[in-house]
PDB file of C-alpha atoms in Angstrom:
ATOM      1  CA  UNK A 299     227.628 -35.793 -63.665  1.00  0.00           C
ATOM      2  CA  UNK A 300     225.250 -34.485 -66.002  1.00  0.00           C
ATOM      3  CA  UNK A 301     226.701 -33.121 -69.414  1.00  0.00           C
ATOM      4  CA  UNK A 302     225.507 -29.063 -68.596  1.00  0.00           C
ATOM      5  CA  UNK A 303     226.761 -29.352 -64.952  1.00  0.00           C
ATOM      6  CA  UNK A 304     230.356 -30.549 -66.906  1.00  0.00           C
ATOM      7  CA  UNK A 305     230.304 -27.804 -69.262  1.00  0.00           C
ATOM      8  CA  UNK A 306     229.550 -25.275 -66.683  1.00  0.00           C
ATOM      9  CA  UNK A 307     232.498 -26.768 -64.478  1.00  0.00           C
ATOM     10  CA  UNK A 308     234.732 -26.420 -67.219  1.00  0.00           C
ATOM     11  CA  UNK A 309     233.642 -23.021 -68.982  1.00  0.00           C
ATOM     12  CA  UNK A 310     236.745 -21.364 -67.915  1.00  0.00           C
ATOM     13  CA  UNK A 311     236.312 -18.197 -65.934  1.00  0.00           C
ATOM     14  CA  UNK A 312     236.503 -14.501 -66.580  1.00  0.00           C
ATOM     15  CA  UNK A 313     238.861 -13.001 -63.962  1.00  0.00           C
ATOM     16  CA  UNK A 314     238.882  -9.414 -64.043  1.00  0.00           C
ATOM     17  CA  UNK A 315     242.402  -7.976 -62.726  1.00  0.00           C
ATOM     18  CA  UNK A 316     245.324  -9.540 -61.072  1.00  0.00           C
ATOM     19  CA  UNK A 317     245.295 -13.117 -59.946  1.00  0.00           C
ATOM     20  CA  UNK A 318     247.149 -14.943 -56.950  1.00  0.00           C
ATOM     21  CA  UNK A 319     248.930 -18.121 -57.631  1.00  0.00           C
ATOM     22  CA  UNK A 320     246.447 -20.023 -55.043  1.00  0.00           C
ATOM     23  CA  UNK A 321     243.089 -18.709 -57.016  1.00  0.00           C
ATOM     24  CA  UNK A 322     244.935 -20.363 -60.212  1.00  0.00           C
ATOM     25  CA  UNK A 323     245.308 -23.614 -58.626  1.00  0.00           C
ATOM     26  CA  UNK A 324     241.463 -23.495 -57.075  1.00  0.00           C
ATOM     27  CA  UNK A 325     240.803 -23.123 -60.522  1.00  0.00           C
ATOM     28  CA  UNK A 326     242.681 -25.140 -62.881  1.00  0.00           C
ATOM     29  CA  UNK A 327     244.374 -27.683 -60.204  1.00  0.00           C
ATOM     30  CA  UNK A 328     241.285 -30.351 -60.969  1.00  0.00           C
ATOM     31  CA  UNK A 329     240.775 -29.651 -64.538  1.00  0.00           C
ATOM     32  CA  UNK A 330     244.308 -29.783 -65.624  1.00  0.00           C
ATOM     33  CA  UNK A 331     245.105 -33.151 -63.129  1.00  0.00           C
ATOM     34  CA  UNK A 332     241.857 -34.744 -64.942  1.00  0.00           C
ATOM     35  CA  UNK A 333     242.849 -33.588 -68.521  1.00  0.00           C
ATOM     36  CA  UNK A 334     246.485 -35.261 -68.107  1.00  0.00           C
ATOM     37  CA  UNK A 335     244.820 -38.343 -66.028  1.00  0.00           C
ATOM     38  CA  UNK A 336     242.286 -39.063 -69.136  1.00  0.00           C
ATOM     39  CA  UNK A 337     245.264 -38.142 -71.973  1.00  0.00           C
ATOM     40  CA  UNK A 338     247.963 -40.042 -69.989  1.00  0.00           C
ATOM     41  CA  UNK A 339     245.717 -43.118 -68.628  1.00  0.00           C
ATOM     42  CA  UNK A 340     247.331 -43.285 -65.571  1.00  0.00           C
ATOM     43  CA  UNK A 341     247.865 -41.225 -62.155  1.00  0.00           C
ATOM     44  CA  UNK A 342     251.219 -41.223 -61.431  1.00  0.00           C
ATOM     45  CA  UNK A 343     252.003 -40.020 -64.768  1.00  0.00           C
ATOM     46  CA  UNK A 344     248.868 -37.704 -64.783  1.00  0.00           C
ATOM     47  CA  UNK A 345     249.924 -36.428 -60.997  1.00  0.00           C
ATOM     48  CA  UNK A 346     253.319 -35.365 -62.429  1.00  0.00           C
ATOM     49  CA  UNK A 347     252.416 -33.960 -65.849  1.00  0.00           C
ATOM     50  CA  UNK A 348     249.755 -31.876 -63.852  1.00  0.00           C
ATOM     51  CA  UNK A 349     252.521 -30.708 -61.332  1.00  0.00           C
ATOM     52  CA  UNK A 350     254.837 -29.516 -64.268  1.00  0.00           C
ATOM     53  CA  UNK A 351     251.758 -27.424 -65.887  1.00  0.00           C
ATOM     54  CA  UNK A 352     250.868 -25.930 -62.374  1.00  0.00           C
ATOM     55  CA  UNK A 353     254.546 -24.915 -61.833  1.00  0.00           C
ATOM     56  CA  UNK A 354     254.986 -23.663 -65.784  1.00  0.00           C
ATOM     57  CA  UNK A 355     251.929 -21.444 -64.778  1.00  0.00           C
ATOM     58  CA  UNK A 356     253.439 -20.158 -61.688  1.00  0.00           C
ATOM     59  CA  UNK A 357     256.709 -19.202 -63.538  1.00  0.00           C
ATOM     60  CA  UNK A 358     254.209 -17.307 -66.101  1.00  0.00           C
ATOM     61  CA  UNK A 359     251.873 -15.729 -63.439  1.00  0.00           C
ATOM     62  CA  UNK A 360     252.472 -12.587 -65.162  1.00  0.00           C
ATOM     63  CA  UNK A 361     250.459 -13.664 -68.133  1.00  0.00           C
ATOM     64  CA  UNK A 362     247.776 -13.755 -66.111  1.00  0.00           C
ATOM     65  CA  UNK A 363     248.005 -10.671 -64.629  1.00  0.00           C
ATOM     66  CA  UNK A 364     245.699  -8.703 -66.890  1.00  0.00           C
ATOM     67  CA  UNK A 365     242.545 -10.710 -66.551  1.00  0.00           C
ATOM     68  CA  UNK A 366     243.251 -13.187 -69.482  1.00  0.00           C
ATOM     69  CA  UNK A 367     241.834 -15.946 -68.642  1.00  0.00           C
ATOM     70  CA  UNK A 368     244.173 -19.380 -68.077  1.00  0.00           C
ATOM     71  CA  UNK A 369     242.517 -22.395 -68.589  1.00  0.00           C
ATOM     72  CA  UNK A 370     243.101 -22.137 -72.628  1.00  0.00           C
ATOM     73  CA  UNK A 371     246.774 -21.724 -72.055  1.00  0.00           C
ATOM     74  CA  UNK A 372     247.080 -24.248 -69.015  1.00  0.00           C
ATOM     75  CA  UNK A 373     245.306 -26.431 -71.006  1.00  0.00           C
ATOM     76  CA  UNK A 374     247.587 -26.056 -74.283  1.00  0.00           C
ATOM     77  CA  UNK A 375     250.196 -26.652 -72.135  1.00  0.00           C
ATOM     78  CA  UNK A 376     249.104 -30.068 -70.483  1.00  0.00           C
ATOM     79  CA  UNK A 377     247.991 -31.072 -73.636  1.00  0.00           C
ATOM     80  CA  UNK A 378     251.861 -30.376 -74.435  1.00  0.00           C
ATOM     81  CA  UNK A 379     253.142 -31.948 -71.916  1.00  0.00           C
ATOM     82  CA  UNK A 380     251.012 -35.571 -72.198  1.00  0.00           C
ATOM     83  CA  UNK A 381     251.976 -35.677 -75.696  1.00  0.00           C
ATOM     84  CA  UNK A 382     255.728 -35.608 -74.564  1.00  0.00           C
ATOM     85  CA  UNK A 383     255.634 -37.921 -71.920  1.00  0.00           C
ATOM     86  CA  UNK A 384     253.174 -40.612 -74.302  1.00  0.00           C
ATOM     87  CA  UNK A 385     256.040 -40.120 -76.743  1.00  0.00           C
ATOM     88  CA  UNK A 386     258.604 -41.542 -74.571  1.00  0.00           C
ATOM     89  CA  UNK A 387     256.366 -44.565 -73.048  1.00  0.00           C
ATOM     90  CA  UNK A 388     252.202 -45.641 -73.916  1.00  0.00           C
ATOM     91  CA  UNK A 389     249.278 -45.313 -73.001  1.00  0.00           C
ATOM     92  CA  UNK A 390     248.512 -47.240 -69.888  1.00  0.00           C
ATOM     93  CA  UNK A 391     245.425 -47.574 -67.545  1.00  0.00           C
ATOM     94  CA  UNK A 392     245.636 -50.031 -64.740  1.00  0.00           C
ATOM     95  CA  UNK A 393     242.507 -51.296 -63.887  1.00  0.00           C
ATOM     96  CA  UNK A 394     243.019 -50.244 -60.160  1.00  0.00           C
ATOM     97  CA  UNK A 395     242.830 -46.799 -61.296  1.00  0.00           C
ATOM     98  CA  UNK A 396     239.645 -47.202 -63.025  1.00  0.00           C
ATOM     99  CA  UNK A 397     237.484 -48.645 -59.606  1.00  0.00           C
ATOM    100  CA  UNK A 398     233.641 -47.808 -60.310  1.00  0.00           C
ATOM    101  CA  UNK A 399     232.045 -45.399 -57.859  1.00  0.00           C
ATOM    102  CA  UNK A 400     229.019 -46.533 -56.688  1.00  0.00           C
ATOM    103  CA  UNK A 401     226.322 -45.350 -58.922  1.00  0.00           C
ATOM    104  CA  UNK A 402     223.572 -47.546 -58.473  1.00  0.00           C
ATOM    105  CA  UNK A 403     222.577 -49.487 -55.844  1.00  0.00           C
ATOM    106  CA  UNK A 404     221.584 -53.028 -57.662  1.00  0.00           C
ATOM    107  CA  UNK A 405     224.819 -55.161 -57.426  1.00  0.00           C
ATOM    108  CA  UNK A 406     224.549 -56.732 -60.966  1.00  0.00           C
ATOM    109  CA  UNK A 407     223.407 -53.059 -62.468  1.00  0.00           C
ATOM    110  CA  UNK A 408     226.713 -51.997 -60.882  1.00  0.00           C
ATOM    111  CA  UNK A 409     228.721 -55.361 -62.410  1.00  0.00           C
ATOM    112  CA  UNK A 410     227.351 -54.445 -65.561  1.00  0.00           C
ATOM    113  CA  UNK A 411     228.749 -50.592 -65.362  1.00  0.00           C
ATOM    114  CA  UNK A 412     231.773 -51.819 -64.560  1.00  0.00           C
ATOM    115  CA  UNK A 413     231.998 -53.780 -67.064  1.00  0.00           C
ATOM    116  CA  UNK A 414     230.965 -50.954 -69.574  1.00  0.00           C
ATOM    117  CA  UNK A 415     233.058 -48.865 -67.951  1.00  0.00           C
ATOM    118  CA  UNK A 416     236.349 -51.045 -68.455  1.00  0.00           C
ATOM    119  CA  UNK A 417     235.632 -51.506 -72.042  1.00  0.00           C
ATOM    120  CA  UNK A 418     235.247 -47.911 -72.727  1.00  0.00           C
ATOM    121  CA  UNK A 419     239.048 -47.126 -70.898  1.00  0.00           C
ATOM    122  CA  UNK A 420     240.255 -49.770 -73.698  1.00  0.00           C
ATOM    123  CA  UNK A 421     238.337 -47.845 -76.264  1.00  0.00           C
ATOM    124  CA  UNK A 422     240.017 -44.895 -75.117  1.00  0.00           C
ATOM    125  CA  UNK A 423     243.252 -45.958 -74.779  1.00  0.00           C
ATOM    126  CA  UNK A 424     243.062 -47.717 -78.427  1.00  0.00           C
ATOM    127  CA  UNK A 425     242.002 -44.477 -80.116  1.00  0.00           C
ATOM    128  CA  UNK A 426     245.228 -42.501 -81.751  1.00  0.00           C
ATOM    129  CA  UNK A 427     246.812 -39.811 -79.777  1.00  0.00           C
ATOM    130  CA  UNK A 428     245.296 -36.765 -81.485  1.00  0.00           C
ATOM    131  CA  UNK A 429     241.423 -38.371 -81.819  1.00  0.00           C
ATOM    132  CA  UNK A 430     241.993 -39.306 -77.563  1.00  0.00           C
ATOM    133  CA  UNK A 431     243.103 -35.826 -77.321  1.00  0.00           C
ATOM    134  CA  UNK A 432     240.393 -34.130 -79.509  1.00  0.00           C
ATOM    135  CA  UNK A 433     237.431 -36.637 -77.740  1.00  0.00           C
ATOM    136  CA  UNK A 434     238.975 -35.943 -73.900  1.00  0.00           C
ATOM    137  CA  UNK A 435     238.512 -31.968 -74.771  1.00  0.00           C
ATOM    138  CA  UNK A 436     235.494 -31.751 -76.299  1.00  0.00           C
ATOM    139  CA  UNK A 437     233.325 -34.617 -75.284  1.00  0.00           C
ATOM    140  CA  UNK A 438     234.598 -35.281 -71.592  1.00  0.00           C
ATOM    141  CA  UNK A 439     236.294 -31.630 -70.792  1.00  0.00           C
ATOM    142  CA  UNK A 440     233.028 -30.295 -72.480  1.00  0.00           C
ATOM    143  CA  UNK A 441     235.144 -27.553 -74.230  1.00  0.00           C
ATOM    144  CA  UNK A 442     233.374 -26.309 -77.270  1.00  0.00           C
ATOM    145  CA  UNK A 443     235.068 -26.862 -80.539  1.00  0.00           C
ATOM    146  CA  UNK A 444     236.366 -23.258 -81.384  1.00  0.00           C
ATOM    147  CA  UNK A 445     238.248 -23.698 -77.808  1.00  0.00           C
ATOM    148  CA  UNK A 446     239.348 -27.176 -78.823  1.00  0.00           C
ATOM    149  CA  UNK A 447     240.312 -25.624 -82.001  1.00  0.00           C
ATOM    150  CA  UNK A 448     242.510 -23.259 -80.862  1.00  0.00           C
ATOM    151  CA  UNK A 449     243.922 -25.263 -77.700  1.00  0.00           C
ATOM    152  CA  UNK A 450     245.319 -27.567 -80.291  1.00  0.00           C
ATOM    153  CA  UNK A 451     246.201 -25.516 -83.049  1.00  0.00           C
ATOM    154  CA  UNK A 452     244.048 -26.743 -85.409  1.00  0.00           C
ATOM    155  CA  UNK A 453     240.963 -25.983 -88.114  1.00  0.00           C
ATOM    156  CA  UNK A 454     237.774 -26.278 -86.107  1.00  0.00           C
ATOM    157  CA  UNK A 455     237.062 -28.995 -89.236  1.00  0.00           C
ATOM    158  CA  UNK A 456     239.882 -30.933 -87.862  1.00  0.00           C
ATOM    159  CA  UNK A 457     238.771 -31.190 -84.495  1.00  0.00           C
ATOM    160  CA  UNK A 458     234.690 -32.122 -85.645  1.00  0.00           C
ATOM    161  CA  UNK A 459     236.353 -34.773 -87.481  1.00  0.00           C
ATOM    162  CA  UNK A 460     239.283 -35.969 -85.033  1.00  0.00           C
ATOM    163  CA  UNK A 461     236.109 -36.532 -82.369  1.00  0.00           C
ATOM    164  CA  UNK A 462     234.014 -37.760 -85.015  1.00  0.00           C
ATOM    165  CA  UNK A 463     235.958 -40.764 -86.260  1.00  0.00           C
ATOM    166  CA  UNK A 464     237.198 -40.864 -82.043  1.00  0.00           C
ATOM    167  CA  UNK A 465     233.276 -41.776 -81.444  1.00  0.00           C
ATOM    168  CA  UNK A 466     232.725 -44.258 -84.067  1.00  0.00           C
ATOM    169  CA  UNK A 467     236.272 -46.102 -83.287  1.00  0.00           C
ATOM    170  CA  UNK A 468     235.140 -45.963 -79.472  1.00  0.00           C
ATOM    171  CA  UNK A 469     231.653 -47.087 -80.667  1.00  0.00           C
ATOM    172  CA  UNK A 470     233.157 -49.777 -82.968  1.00  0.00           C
ATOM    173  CA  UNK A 471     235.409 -51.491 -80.214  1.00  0.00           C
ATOM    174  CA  UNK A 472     232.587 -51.434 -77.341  1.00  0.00           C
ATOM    175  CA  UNK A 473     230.340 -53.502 -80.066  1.00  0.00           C
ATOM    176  CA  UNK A 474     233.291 -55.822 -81.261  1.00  0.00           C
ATOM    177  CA  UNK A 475     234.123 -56.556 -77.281  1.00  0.00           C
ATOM    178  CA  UNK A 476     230.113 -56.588 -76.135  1.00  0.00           C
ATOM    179  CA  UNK A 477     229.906 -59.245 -79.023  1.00  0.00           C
ATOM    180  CA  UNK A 478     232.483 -61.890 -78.028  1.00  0.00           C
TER     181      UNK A 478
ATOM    182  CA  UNK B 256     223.569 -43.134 -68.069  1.00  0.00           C
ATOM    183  CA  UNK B 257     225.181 -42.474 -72.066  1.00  0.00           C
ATOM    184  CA  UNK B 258     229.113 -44.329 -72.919  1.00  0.00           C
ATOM    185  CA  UNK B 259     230.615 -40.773 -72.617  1.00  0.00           C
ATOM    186  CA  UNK B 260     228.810 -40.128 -69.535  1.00  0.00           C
ATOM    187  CA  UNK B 261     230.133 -43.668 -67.873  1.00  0.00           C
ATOM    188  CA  UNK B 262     233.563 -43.175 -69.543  1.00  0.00           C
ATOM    189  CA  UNK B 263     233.955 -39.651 -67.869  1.00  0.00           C
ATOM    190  CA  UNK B 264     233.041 -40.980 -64.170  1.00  0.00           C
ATOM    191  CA  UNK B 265     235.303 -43.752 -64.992  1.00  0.00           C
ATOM    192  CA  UNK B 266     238.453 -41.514 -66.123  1.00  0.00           C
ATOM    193  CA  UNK B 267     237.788 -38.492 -63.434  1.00  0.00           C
ATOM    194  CA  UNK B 268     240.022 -37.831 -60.318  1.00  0.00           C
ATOM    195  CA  UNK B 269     238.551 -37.770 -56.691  1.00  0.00           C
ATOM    196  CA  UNK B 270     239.684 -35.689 -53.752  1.00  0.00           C
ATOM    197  CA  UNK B 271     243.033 -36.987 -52.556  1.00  0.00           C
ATOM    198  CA  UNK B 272     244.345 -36.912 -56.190  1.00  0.00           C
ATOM    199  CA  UNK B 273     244.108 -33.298 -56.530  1.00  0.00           C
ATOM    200  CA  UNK B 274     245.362 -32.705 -52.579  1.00  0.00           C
ATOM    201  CA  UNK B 275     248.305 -34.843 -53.629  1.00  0.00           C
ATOM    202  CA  UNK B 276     248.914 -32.562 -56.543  1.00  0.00           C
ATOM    203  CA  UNK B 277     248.255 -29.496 -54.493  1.00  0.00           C
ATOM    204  CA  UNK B 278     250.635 -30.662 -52.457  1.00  0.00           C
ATOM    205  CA  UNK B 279     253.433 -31.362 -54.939  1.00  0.00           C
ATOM    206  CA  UNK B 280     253.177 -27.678 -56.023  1.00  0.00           C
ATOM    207  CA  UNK B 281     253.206 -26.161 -53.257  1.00  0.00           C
ATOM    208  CA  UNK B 282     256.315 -28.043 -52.389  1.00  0.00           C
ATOM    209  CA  UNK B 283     257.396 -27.146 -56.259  1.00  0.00           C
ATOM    210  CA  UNK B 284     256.791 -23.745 -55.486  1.00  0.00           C
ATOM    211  CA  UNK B 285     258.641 -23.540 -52.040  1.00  0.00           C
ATOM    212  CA  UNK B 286     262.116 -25.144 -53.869  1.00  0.00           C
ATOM    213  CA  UNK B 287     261.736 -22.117 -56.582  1.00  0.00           C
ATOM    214  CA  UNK B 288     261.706 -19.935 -54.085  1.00  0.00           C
ATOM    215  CA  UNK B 289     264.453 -21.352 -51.740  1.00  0.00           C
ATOM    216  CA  UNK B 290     266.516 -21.487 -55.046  1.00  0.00           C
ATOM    217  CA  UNK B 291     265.485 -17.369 -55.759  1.00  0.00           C
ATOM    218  CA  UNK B 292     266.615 -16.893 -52.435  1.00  0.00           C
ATOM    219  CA  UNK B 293     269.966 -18.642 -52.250  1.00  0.00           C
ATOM    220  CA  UNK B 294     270.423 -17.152 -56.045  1.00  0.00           C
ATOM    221  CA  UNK B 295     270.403 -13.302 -54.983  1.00  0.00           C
ATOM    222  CA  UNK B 296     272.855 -13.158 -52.365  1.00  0.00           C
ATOM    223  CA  UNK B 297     275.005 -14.898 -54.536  1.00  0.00           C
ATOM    224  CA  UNK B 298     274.646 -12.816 -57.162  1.00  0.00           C
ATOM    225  CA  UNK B 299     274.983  -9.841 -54.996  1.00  0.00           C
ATOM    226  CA  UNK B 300     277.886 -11.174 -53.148  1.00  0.00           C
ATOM    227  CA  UNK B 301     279.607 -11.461 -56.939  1.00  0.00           C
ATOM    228  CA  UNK B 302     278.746  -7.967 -57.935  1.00  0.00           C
ATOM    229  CA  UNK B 303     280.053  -6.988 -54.566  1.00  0.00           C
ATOM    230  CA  UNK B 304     283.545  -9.161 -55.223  1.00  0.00           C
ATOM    231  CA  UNK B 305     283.879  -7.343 -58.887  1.00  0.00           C
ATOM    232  CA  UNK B 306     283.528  -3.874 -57.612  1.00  0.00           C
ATOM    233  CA  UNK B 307     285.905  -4.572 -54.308  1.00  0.00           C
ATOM    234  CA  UNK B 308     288.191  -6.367 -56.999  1.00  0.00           C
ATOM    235  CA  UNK B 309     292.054  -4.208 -56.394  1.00  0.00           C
ATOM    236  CA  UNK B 310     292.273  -3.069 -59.398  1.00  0.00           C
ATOM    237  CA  UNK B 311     296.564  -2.826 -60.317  1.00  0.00           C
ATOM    238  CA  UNK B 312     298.146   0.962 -60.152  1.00  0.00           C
ATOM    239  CA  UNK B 313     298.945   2.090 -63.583  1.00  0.00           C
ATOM    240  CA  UNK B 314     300.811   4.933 -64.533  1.00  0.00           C
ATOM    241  CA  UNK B 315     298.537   7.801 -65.351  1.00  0.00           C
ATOM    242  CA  UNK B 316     297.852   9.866 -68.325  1.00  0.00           C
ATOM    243  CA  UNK B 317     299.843  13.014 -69.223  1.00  0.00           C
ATOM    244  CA  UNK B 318     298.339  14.946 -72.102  1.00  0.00           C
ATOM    245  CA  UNK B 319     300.771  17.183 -73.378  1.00  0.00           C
ATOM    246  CA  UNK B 320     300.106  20.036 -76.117  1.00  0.00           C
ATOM    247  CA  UNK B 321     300.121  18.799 -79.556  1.00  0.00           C
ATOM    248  CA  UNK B 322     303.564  18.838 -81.314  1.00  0.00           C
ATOM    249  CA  UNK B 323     303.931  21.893 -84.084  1.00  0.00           C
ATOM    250  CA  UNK B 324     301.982  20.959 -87.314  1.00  0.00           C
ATOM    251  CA  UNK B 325     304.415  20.104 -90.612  1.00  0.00           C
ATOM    252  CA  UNK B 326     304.280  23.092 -92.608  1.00  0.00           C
ATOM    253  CA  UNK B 327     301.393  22.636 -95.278  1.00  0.00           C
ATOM    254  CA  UNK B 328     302.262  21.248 -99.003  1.00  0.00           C
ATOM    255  CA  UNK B 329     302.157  24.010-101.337  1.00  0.00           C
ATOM    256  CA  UNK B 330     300.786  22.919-104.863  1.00  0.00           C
ATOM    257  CA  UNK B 331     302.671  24.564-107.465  1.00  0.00           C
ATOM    258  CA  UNK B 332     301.895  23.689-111.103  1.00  0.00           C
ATOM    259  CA  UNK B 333     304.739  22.257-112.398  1.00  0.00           C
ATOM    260  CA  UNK B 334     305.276  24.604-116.300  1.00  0.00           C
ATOM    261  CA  UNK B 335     305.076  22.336-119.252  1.00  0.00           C
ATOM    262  CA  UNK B 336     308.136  21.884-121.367  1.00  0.00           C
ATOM    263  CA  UNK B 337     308.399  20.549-124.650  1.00  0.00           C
ATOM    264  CA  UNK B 338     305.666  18.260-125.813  1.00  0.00           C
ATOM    265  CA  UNK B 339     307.037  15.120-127.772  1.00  0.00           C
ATOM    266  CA  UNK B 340     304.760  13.036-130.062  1.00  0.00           C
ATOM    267  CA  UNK B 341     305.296   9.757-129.209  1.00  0.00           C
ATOM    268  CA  UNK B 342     303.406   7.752-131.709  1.00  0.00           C
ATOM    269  CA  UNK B 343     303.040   9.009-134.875  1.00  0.00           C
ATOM    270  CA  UNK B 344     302.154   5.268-137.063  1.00  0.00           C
ATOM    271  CA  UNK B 345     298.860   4.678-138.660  1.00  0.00           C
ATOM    272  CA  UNK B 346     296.168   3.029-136.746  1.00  0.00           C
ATOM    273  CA  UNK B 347     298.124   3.663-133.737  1.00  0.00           C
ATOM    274  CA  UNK B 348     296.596   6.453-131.056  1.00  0.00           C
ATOM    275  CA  UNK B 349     298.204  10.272-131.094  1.00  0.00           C
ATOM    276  CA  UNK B 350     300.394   9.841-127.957  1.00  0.00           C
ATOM    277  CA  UNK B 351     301.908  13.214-127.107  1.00  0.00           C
ATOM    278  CA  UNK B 352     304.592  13.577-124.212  1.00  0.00           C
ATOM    279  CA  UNK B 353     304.488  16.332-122.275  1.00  0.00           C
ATOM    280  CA  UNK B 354     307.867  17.245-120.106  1.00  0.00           C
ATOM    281  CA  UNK B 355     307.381  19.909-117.497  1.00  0.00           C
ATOM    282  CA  UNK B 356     309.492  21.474-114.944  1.00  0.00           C
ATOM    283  CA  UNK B 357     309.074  19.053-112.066  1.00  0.00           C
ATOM    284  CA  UNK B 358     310.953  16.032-113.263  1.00  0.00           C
ATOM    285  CA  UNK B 359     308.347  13.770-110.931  1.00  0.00           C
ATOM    286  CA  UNK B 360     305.195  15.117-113.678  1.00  0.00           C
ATOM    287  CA  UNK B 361     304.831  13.701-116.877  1.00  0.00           C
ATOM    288  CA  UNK B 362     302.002  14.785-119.001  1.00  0.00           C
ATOM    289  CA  UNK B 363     300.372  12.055-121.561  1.00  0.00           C
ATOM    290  CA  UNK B 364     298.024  12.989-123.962  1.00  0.00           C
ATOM    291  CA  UNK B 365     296.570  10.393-125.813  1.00  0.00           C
ATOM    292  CA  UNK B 366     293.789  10.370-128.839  1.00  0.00           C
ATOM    293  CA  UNK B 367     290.381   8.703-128.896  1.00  0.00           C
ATOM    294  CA  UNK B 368     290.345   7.560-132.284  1.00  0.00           C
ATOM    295  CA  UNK B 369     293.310   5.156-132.762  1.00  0.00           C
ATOM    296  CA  UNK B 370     293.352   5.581-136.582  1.00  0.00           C
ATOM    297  CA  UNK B 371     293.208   9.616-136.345  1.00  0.00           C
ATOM    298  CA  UNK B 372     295.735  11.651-138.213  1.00  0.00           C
TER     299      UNK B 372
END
């Protein structure tokens, strides 16, 4: 997906007046189950973090209610909830979970992405919690750094350099591994 | 394709993940709601139990008219008697003893200045 059509999926919306619990979860259900998925590294844990968000939201529909929007908040809040559950256990990817869709049709093109796209899941899951945080929101969500900023409850500084030294680690490990 | 665009297909979630999830919140959602429900009768069948509660018979109130009021202190100022000077030594303070007519009253009067004659 290209990086405008990602932004534009995840610019949150602007509802105007009351919202029902079911036009919450058309809207967030993906978004927060693919935040915890790339913060957690795996989908069982991602599935369950992403079904306590959903069901703190529905216990707080009434913040909603005025036409604030609630991806910031549900966001904050899965963001929350991956850093509790990473506390207790680590990161983890299996490589089941991280099967290539088929991109291209040349078999060793697709090998190749594979390949790429294994190392980068290490990367990810080497980089320290708040840097994999700061580098899932604003590169991969597509959230733009005030957002990030304020989901996190941090300067905007922090958060330029959090996904700054994120990129170069990420960048650093796929050249050390592409090397060997 | 870029490394962030390749990591982000690699890291997303398809279909069936997210109609899993739906799934396990809409379940979610139907036990808080089972649990509302079972919560309110209960709580109404309590509130219902405390206000049926017998409460025990107890004898009732009889307000009766206040008893006559004491009759009222008078304040009579005792006369003074006879005032003795108590201390009458150098560097001592003028102490003078007053006696009056209630034997309960004694009046002191005693100087400032210690070494006053």
């Amino acid at each position: 997906m290209a990086a405008d059509e990602m932004a534009l999926e995840m610019t949150p919306k602007r509802i105007s007046g009351a919202m029902t619990f079911e036009e919450l979860m058309a809207l967030a259900e993906r978004p927060v189950l693919r935040v915890c998925y790339r913060l957690l590294g795996n989908r069982p844990d991602a599935q369950d973090a992403a079904q306590e968000v959903l069901l703190k939201a529905y216990g707080n529909m009434a913040k909603f209610q005025s036409g604030q929007d609630p991806m910031p908040w549900l966001y904050h809040v899965a963001v929350n909830q991956c850093r509790d559950r990473l506390r207790r256990r680590k990161y983890g990817t299996t490589l089941e979970s991280i099967t290539p869709r088929e991109t291209t049709a040349d078999p060793e093109q697709q090998a190749v992405q594979a390949e790429r796209k294994r190392l980068l899941v290490e990367g990810l899951a080497g980089l320290g919690e708040r840097e994999r945080t700061a580098l899932v929101l604003r590169d991969l969500e597509g959230l733009d750094t005030r957002e990030v900023a304020r989901i996190l409850e941090v300067a905007e500084e922090t958060v330029r350099s959090q996904c700054s030294v994120a990129r170069a680690k990420l960048k650093q490990f796929i050249e050390a591994r592409s090397a060997l | 394709m870029s490394d962030l665009d390749l990591l982000r297909e690699a890291m997303d979630v398809d279909e069936d993940d997210v109609r899993q999830l739906r799934a396990r919140v809409r379940a979610g959602v139907a036990r808080r709601r089972r649990r509302i429900w079972l919560l309110w009768p209960a709580a109404a069948a309590a509130v219902i139990a405390v206000w049926l509660w017998p409460v025990p018979e107890t004898e009732s109130l009889v307000i009766s008219s206040p008893a006559p009021a004491a009759p009222a202190m008078t304040a009579a100022r005792p006369a003074v008697l006879a005032p003795v000077l108590v201390h009458r030594k150098r560097k001592e303070p003028v102490v003078l003893h007053l006696e009056t007519s209630d034997p309960d009253v004694v009046i002191y009067l005693v100087g400032s200045n210690g070494g006053a004659e």
